[in-house]
Tab-separated table of N, CA and C in Angstrom:
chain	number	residue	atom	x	y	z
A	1	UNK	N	-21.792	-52.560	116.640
A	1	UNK	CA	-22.822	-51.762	116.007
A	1	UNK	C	-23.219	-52.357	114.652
A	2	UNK	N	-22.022	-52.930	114.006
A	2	UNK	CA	-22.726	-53.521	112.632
A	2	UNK	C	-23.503	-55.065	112.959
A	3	UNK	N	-22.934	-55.673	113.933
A	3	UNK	CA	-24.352	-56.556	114.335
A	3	UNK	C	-25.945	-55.908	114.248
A	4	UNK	N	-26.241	-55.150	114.868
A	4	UNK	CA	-27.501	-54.350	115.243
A	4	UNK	C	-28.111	-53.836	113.667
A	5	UNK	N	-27.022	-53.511	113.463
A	5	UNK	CA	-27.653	-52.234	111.771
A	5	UNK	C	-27.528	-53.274	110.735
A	6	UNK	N	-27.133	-54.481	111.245
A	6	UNK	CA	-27.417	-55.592	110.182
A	6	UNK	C	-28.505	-56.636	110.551
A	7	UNK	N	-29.225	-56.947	112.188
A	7	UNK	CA	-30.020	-56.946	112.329
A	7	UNK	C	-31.449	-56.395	112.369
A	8	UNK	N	-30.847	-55.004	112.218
A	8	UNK	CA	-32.463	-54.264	111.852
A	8	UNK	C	-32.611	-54.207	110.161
A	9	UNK	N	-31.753	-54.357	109.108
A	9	UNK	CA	-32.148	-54.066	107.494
A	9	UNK	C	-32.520	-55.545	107.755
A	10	UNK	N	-32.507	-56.570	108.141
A	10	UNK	CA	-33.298	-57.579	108.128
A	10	UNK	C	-34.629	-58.062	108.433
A	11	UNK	N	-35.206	-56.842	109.477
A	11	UNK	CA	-36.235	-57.279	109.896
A	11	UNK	C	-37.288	-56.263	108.986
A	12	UNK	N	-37.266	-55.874	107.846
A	12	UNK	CA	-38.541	-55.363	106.869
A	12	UNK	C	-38.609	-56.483	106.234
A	13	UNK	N	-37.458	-57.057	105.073
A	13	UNK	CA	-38.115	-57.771	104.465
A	13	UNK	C	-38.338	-59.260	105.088
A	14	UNK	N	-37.955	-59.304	106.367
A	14	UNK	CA	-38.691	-60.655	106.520
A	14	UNK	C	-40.194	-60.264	107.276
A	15	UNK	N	-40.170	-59.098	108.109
A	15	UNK	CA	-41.382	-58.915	108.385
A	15	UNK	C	-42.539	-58.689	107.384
A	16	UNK	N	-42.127	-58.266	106.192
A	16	UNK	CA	-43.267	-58.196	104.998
A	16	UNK	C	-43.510	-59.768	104.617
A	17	UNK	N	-42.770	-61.115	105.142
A	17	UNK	CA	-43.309	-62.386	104.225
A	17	UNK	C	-41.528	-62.877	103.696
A	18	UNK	N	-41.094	-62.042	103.663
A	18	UNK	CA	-39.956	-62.649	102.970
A	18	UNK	C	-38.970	-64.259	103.310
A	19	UNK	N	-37.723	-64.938	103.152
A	19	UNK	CA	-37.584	-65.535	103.441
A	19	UNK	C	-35.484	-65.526	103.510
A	20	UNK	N	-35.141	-66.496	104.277
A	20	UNK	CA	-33.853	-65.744	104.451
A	20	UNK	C	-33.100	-65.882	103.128
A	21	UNK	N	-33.546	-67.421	102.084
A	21	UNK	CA	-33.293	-66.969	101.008
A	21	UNK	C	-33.462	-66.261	99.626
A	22	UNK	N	-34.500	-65.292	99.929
A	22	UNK	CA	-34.973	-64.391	99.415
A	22	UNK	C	-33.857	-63.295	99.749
A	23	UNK	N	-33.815	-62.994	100.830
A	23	UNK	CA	-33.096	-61.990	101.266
A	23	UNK	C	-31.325	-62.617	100.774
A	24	UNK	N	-31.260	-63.773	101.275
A	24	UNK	CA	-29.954	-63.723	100.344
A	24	UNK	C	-28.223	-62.825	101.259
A	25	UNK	N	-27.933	-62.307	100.375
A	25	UNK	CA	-26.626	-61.818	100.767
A	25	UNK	C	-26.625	-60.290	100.818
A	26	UNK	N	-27.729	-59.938	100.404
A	26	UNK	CA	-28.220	-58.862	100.276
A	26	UNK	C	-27.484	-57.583	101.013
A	27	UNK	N	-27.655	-57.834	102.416
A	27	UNK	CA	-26.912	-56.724	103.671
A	27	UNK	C	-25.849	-57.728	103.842
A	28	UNK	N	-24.766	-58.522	103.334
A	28	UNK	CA	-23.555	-58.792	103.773
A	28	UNK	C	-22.500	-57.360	103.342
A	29	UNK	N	-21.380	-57.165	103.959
A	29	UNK	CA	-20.353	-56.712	103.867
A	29	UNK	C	-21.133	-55.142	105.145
A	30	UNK	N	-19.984	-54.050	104.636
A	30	UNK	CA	-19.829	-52.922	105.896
A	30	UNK	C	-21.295	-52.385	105.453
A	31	UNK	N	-22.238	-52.253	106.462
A	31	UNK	CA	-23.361	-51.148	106.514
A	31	UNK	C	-23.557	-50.106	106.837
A	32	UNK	N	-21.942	-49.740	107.898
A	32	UNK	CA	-21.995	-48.688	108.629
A	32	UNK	C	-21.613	-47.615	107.539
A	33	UNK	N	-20.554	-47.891	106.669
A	33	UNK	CA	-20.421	-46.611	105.548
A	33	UNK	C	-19.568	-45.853	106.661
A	34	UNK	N	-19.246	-44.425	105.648
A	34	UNK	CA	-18.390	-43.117	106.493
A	34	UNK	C	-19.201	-42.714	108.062
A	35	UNK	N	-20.719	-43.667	107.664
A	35	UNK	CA	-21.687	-42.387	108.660
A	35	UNK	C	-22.360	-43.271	109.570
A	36	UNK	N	-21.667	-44.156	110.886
A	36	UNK	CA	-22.127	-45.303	111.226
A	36	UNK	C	-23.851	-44.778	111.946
A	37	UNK	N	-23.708	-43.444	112.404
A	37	UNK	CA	-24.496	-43.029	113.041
A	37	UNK	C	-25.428	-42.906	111.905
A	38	UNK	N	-25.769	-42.493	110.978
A	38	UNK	CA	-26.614	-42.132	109.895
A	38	UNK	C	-27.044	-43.601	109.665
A	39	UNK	N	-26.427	-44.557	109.504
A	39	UNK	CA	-26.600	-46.170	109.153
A	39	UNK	C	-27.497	-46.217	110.041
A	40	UNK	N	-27.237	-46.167	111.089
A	40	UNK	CA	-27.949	-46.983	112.662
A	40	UNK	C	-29.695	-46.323	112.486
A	41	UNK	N	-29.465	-44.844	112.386
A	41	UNK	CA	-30.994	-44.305	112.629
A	41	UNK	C	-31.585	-44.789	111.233
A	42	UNK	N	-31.306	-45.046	110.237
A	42	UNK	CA	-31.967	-45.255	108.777
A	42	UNK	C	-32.573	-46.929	109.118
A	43	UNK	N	-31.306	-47.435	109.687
A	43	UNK	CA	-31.728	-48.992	109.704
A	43	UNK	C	-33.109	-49.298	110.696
A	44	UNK	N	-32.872	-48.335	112.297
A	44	UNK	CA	-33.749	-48.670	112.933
A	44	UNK	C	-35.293	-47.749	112.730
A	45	UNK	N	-35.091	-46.789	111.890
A	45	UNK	CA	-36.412	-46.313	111.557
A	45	UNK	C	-36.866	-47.645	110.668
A	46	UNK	N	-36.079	-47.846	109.888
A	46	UNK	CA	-36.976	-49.052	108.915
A	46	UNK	C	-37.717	-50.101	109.436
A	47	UNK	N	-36.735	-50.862	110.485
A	47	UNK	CA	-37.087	-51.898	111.269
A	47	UNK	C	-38.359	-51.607	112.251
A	48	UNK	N	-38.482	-50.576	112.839
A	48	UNK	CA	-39.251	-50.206	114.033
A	48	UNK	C	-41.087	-50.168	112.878
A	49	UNK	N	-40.779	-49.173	111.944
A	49	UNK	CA	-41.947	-48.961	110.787
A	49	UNK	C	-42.156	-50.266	110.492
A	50	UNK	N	-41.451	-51.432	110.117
A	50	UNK	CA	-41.299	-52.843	109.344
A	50	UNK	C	-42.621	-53.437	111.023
A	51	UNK	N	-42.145	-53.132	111.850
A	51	UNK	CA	-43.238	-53.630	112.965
A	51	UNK	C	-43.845	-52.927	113.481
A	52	UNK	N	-44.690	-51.781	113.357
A	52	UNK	CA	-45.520	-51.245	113.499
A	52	UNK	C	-46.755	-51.483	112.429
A	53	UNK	N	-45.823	-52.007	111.336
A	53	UNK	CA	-47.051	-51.882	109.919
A	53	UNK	C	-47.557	-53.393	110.140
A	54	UNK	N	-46.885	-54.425	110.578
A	54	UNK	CA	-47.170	-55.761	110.494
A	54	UNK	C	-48.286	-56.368	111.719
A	55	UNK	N	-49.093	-57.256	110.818
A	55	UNK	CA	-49.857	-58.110	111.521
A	55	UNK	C	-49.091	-59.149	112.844
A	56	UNK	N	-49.092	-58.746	114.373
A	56	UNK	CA	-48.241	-59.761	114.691
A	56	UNK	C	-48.652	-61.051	114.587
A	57	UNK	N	-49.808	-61.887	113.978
A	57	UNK	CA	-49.939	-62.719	113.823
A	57	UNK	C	-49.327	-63.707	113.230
A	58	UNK	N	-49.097	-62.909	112.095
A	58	UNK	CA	-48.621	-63.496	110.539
A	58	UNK	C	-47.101	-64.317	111.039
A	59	UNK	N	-46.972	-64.756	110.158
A	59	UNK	CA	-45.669	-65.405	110.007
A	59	UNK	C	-44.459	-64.825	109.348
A	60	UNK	N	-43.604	-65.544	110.450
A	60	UNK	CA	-42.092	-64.732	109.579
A	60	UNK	C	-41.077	-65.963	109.898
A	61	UNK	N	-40.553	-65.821	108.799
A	61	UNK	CA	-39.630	-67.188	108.218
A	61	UNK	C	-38.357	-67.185	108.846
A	62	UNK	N	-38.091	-67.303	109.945
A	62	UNK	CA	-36.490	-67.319	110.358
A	62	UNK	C	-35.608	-68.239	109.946
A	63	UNK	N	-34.119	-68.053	110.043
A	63	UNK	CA	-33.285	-69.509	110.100
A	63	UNK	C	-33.836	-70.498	111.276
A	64	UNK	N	-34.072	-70.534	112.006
A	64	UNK	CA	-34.360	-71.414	112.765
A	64	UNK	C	-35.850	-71.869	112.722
A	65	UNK	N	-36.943	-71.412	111.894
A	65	UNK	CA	-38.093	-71.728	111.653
A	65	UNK	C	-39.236	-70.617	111.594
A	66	UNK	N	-40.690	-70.959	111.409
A	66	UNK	CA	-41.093	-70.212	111.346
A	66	UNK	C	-42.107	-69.582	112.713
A	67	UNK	N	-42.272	-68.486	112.480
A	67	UNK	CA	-42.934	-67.834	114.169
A	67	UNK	C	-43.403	-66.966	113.732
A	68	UNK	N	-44.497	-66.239	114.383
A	68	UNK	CA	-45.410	-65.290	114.722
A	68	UNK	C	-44.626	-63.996	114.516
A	69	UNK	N	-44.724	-63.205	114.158
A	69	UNK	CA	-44.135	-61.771	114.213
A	69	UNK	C	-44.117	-61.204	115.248
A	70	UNK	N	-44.961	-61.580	115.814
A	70	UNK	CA	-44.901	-61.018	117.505
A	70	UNK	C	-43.610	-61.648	117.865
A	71	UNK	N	-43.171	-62.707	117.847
A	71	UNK	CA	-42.281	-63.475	118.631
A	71	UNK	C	-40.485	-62.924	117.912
A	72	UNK	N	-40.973	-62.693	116.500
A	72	UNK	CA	-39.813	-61.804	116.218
A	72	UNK	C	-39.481	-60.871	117.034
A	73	UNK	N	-40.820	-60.295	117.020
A	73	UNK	CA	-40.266	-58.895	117.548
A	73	UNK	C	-39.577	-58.489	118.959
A	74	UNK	N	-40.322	-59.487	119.454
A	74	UNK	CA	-39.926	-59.772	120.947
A	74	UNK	C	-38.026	-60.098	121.184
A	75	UNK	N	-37.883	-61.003	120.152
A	75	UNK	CA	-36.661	-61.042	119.643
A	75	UNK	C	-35.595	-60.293	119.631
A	76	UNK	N	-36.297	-58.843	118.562
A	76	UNK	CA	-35.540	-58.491	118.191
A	76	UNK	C	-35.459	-56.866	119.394
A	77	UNK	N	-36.505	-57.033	120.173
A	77	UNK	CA	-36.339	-56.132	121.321
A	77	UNK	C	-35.627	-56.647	122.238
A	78	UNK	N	-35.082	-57.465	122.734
A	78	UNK	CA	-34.719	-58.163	123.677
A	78	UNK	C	-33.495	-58.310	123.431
A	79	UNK	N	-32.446	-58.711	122.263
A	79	UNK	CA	-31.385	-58.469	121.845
A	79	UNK	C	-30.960	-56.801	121.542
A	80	UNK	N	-31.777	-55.656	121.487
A	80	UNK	CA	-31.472	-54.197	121.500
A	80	UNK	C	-31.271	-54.148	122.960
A	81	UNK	N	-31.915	-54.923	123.811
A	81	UNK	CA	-31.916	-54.397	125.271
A	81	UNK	C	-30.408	-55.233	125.858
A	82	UNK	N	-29.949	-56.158	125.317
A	82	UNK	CA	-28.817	-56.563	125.634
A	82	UNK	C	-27.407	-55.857	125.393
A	83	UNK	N	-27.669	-55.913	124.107
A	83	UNK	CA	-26.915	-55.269	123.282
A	83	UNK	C	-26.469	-53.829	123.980
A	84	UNK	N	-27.596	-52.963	124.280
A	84	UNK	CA	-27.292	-51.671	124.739
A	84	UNK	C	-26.795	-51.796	125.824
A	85	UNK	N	-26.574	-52.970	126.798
A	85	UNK	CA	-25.861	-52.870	127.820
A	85	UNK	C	-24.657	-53.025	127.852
A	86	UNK	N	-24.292	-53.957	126.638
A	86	UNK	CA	-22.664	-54.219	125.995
A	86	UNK	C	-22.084	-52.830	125.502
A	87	UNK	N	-23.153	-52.354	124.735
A	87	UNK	CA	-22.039	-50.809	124.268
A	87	UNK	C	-22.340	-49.754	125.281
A	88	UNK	N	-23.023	-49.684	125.999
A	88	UNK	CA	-22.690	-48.632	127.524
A	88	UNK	C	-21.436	-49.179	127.902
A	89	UNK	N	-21.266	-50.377	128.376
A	89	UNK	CA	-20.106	-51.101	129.153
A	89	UNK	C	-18.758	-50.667	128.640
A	90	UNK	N	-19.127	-50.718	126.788
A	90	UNK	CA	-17.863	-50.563	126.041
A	90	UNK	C	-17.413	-49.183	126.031
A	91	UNK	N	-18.721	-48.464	126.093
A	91	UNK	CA	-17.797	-47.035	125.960
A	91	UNK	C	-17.845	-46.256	127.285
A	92	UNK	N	-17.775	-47.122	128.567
A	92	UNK	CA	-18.378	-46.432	129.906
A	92	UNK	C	-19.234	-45.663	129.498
A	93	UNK	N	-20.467	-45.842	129.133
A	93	UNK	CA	-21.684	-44.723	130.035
A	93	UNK	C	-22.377	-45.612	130.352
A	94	UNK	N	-23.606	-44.763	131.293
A	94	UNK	CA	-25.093	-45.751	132.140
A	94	UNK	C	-25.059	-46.607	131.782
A	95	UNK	N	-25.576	-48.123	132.277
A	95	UNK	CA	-25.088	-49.079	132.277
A	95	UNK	C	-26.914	-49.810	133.232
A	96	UNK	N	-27.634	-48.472	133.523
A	96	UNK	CA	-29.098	-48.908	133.741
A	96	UNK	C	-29.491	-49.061	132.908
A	97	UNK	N	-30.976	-50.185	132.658
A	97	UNK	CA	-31.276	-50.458	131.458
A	97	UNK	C	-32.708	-50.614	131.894
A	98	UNK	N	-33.677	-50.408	131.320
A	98	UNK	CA	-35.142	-49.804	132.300
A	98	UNK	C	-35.931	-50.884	132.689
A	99	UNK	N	-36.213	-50.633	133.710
A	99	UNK	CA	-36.625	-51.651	134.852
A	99	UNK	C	-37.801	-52.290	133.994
A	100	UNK	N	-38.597	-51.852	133.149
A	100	UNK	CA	-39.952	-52.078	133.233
A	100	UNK	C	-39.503	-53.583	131.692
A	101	UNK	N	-38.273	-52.744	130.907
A	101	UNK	CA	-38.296	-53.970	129.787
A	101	UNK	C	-37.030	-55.076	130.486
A	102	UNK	N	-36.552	-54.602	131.280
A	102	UNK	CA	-35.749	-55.761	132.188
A	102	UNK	C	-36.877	-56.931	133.165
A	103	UNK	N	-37.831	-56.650	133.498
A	103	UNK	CA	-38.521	-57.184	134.049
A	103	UNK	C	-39.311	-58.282	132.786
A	104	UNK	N	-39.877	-57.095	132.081
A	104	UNK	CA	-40.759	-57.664	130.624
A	104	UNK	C	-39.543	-59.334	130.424
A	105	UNK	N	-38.482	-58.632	129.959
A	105	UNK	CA	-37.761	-59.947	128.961
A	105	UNK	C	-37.016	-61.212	130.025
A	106	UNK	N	-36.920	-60.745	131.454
A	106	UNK	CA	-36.410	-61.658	132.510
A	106	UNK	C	-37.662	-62.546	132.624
A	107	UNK	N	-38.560	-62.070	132.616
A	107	UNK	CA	-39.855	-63.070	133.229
A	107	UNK	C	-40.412	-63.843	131.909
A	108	UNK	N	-40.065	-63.656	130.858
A	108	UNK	CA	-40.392	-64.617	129.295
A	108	UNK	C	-39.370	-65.204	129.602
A	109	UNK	N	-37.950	-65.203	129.911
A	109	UNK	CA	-36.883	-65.831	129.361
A	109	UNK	C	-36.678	-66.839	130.351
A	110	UNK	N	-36.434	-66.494	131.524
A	110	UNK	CA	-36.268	-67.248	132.841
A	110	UNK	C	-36.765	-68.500	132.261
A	111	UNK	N	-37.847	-68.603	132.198
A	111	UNK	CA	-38.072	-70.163	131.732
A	111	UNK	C	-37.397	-70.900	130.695
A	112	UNK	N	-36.730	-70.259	129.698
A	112	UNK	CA	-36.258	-70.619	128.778
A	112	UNK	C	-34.654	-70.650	128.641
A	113	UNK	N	-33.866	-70.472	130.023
A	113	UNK	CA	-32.880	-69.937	130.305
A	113	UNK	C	-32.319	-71.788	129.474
A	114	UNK	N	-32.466	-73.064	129.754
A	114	UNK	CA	-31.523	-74.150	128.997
A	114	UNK	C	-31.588	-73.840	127.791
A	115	UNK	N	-32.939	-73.742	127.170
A	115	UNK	CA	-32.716	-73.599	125.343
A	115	UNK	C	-31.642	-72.174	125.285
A	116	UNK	N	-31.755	-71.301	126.245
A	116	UNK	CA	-30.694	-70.213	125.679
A	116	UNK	C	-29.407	-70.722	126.035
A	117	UNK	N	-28.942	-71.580	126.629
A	117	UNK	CA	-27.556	-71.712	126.912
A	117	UNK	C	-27.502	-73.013	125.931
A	118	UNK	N	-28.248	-73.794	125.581
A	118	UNK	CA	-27.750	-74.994	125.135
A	118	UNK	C	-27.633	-74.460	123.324
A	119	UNK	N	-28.345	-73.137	123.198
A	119	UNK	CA	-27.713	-72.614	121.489
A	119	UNK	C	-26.722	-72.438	121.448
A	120	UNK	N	-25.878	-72.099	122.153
A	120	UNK	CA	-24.617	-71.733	122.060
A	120	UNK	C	-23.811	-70.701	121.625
A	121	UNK	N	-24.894	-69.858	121.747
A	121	UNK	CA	-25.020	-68.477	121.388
A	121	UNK	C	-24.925	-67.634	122.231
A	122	UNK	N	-24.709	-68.105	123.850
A	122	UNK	CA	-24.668	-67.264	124.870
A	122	UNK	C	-23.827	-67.826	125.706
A	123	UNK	N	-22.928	-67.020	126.608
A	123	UNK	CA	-22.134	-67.352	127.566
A	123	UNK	C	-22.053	-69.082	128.420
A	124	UNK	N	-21.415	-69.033	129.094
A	124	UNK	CA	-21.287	-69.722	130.714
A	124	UNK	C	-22.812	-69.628	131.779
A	125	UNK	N	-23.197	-70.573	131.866
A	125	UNK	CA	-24.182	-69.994	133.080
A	125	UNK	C	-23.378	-70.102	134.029
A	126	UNK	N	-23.675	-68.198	134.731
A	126	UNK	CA	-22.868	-67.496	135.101
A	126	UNK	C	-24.211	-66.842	136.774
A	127	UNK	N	-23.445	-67.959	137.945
A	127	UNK	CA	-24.323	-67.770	139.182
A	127	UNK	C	-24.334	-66.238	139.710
A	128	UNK	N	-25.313	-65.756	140.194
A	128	UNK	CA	-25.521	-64.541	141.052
A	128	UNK	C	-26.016	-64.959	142.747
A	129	UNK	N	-25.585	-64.082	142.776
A	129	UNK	CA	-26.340	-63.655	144.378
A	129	UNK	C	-27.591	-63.741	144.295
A	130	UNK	N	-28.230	-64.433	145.173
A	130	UNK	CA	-30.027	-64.588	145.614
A	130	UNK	C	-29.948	-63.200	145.807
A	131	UNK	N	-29.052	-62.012	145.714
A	131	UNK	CA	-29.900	-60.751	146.218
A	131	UNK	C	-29.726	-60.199	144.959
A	132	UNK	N	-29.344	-60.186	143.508
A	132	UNK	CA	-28.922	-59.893	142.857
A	132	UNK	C	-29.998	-58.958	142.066
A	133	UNK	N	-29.768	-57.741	141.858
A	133	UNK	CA	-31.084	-57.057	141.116
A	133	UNK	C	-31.671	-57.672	139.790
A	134	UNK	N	-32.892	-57.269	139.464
A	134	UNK	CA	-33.251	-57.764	138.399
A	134	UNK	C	-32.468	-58.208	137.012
A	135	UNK	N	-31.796	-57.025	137.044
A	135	UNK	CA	-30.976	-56.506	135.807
A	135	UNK	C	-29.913	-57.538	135.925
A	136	UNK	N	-29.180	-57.730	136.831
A	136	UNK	CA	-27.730	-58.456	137.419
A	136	UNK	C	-28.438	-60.260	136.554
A	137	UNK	N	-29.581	-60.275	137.076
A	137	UNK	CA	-29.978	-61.625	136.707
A	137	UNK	C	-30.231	-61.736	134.767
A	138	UNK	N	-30.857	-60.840	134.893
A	138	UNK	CA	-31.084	-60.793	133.366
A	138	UNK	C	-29.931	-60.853	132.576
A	139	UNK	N	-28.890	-60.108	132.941
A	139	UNK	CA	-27.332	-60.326	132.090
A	139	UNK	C	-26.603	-61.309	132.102
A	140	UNK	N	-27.101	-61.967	133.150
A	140	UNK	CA	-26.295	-63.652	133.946
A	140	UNK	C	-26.953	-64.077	132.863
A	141	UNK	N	-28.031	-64.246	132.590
A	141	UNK	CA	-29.075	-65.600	131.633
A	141	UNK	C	-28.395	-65.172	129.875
A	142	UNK	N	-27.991	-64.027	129.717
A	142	UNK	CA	-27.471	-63.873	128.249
A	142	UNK	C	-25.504	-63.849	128.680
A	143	UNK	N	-25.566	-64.358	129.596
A	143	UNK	CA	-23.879	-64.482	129.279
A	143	UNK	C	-22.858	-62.879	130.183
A	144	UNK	N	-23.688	-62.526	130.360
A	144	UNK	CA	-23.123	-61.365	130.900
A	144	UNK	C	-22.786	-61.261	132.283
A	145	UNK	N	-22.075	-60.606	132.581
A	145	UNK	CA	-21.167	-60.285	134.315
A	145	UNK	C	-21.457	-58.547	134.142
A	146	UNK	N	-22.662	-58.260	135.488
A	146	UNK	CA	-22.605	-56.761	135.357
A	146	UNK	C	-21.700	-56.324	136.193
């Protein structure tokens, strides 16, 4: 969870223009506080407002370079949609994850499945079944075994 609530206080000020060393050290150490739940909704109201207000055109300065805000965002939806399948898993509940943004982020990524394994930021490529549901495939390409 402090991955996530430290990925969303990041995405205002870089979505306003900022830069990662601007931002600095800024959100290092615990974000969650006594109130991890209070953290999480504060962080992702900010983040969600931080891209609703923004031009997706514009530019936003990542560590790895610079990109379109759209392409952040895409980003940073696509890692919530992972993510939420890791902490269902972790705390047993539902473990469906909705067809319509499983489809959305399988059919951008699929093509891009070497640059995601060769960052090294994601699992084993990890084979499925030719019958394997959408979802089953989508978790294979980020490292995951559903």
């Amino acid at each position: 969870m402090q991955h996530l609530v430290y990925e969303n206080v990041w995405t205002a000020p870089l979505m306003r223009g900022g830069t990662i060393e601007e931002v600095g050290d800024r959100f290092d150490g615990d974000l969650l506080g006594r109130d991890p739940k209070a953290a999480w909704r504060e962080a992702v109201q900010e983040a969600v407002s931080a891209v609703q207000d923004v031009d997706l055109d514009q530019t936003v300065h990542l560590s790895y370079g610079d990109v379109p805000a759209r392409h952040y965002a895409f980003e940073l939806a696509t890692d919530h949609l992972i993510h939420a399948w890791d902490l269902a898993r972790a705390i047993g509940a539902g473990e469906s994850l909705d067809e319509d943004l499983v489809e959305l982020v399988y059919e951008r990524m699929k093509p891009r499945e070497e640059r995601l394994k060769s960052s090294g930021m994601f699992g084993d490529r990890i084979d499925v079944p030719k019958d394997a549901n959408l979802q089953t495939r989508l978790l294979a390409l980020y490292g995951r075994r559903a």
